[in-house]
């Protein structure tokens, strides 16, 4: 099987967010960037499928030059080669991102393209499903279980109050949810090998699409709360506050 | 005349509350822009569409077929996109549920238009402007949508349904083509072993963390949730330990919830957990460590051993609700 995995470079989730001087983006100084956590599930699934069926795993990233590092992580985990679609900056409009990725993926002749469910910076949860529609391929999002035999696939996705079971045929698009697998850590040998694996860089120019950033702000602090008291003795006061002050009972 | 299209979500033929919230957003946007709200209901024949006018719809469009009982992504996408293209719609609005987050991008891709997801405010006074949390709730974007149409998904529990005096005239629309595996086909929805209220939809959530010490002790969480008529949530630590299913996990790699009341029992309040619940209207924390970060976001806190505090709390809630 020939499998592509789309991975994004994002700020580490522990990073303290500071707003940049333009008031529209984050201040990237001192920010540690990592591969998007959901994309690690996608890479792991691709590697597992490759181990079963042979073939090739290609990691694709749209982002600034520093995304080479992100791709190297996927290569160190075991992907065979990387493609960087290099841009100065990423637009807010997910359709612009989806179109750029779809144009690249269309040429690859992949049996399966894996995405993360969601990028933890923009929180769109959109690009995978959009690429599916743009390429006219079956696509299933937020998948926690995937089985593939002879070009036929069954996936499970958790929805409110149940688990949806979806059947489809390859080629197809799948986006990975936590629970699909446990991503492996790159071993030292993998990290060494990754340095020699091919990484194609293609320059791209993107338009802004239909979304203009007016501002990026920190969320208002929650109004300072109060400690009602200690231990079981505080229970009556808590119930009273919930009932008469917060009015939630 | 332009309008706002709302794509409603039904389960077992009943329209969900989140769709009433989406209608409220559509109504206020339509009032600002001076246009109509159309509600598109995709589902099985017999889906209950009574009263949607009162929730803000000027017109209720029904697309019914037996095969549409379950969410068929491609066919739902086709029906919604065709409707969106047939009218002069400024925006297409859906609830940001697992269905809405899958369907919204498909509609946007078919229309070739922008999508903003999980928004927490929408205004139409100066073009369509939305606010949405990003970076796991640690920052907020204010975005202007510069083209029409656009697709917007709205965060559950962030908006309140309205009540207006609309008739909501019914009209049937096309139900599209049949579904095959070459477009992906949903064959079943497996119900969880004990059908419970989903944490993402509940207006009250009682969540437990590692402070519970053992899976069995989650009975304390369940009892309190039952007393309040709420759902059970969990931190990642207890999901990873196998005490609770992933479907209950709240946080960055779990669900984002905005209930009216969130009670955290034995949860420290790690940044990734806060990402999933910091927009709850009222937060209560019970933790034996007075310095636990959860107290920084809690409206009310009790410092103490949850094993001593929770049983009398559950008792007191049962009494308070009876009285
Ligand atoms: C990429 C990434 C994604 C993540 N995603 C999530 C996510 O989606 N959701 C999530 O929750 N976490 C997530 N985490 C994990 C997160 O960082 C924390 O490890 C986790 O939330 C801790 O869970 P906890 O609060 O239950 O446990 P702990 O941090 O161990 O806290 C237990 C708390 O219980 C208290 N306690 C102990 N005994 C008692 C008692 N008898 N009575 C009262 N209080 C008591 C302690 O004082 C302590 O504060 C993520 C981490 C990473 C790196
Ligand atoms: N710039 C990008 N480069 C590569 N993949 C991306 C990019 N943006 C998004 N993706 C993929 O799409 C998924 C969903 O992203 P999003 O819709 O932005 O939340 C991510 O988990 C990635 O797999």
Short mmCIF file of C-alpha atoms in Angstrom, two decimals, chain A residues 117 144 157-164 177, chain B residues 9 11 16-18 21 96-99 101 156-157 189-207 225-226 228-234 244-251 254-262 276:
data_model
loop_
_atom_site.label_atom_id
_atom_site.label_comp_id
_atom_site.label_asym_id
_atom_site.label_seq_id
_atom_site.Cartn_x
_atom_site.Cartn_y
_atom_site.Cartn_z
CA UNK A 117 -8.46 14.61 13.63
CA UNK A 144 -10.61 5.12 16.77
CA UNK A 157 -15.78 6.65 15.16
CA UNK A 158 -17.04 7.77 18.53
CA UNK A 159 -20.08 9.99 18.38
CA UNK A 160 -22.31 11.36 21.11
CA UNK A 161 -24.00 8.35 22.63
CA UNK A 162 -22.41 5.60 20.54
CA UNK A 163 -19.88 4.32 18.06
CA UNK A 164 -20.51 4.64 14.32
CA UNK A 177 -8.57 10.21 16.87
CA UNK B 9 -29.25 17.32 13.56
CA UNK B 11 -31.09 11.40 16.50
CA UNK B 16 -31.24 17.87 19.08
CA UNK B 17 -30.99 20.80 21.43
CA UNK B 18 -27.73 21.94 19.81
CA UNK B 21 -28.98 26.71 19.63
CA UNK B 96 -20.28 21.69 16.39
CA UNK B 97 -21.07 18.10 17.40
CA UNK B 98 -19.23 15.07 16.03
CA UNK B 99 -21.71 15.16 13.13
CA UNK B 101 -17.62 18.84 12.71
CA UNK B 156 -22.74 23.35 22.00
CA UNK B 157 -24.08 25.13 25.09
CA UNK B 189 -24.32 2.91 15.47
CA UNK B 190 -23.34 0.73 18.39
CA UNK B 191 -24.85 2.03 21.58
CA UNK B 192 -22.54 2.03 24.59
CA UNK B 193 -23.07 -0.79 27.08
CA UNK B 194 -24.96 1.40 29.51
CA UNK B 195 -26.64 4.13 27.50
CA UNK B 196 -25.79 7.33 29.32
CA UNK B 197 -25.96 11.04 28.70
CA UNK B 198 -22.97 12.15 26.63
CA UNK B 199 -20.54 14.42 28.41
CA UNK B 200 -20.38 16.81 25.44
CA UNK B 201 -24.14 17.35 25.44
CA UNK B 202 -24.90 17.45 29.14
CA UNK B 203 -25.68 20.73 30.87
CA UNK B 204 -24.20 19.35 34.10
CA UNK B 205 -20.95 17.35 34.19
CA UNK B 206 -19.35 15.65 37.18
CA UNK B 207 -15.80 14.64 36.33
CA UNK B 225 -23.94 12.91 38.48
CA UNK B 226 -27.20 10.98 38.84
CA UNK B 228 -27.77 16.23 39.51
CA UNK B 229 -29.16 14.71 36.31
CA UNK B 230 -25.74 15.18 34.70
CA UNK B 231 -23.12 13.18 32.82
CA UNK B 232 -19.87 11.62 34.00
CA UNK B 233 -16.58 13.04 32.71
CA UNK B 234 -13.00 11.94 33.27
CA UNK B 244 -13.10 5.04 32.20
CA UNK B 245 -13.83 4.98 28.43
CA UNK B 246 -12.26 7.58 26.14
CA UNK B 247 -15.74 8.86 25.28
CA UNK B 248 -15.83 10.43 28.75
CA UNK B 249 -12.49 12.20 28.51
CA UNK B 250 -12.60 15.97 28.85
CA UNK B 251 -9.72 18.06 27.53
CA UNK B 254 -10.91 14.46 24.66
CA UNK B 255 -14.09 16.46 24.46
CA UNK B 256 -14.66 20.16 24.86
CA UNK B 257 -17.60 20.85 27.13
CA UNK B 258 -19.40 24.06 28.11
CA UNK B 259 -21.99 22.91 30.64
CA UNK B 260 -23.81 25.17 33.10
CA UNK B 261 -22.13 23.33 35.95
CA UNK B 262 -18.85 21.40 35.96
CA UNK B 276 -11.79 21.10 27.58
#
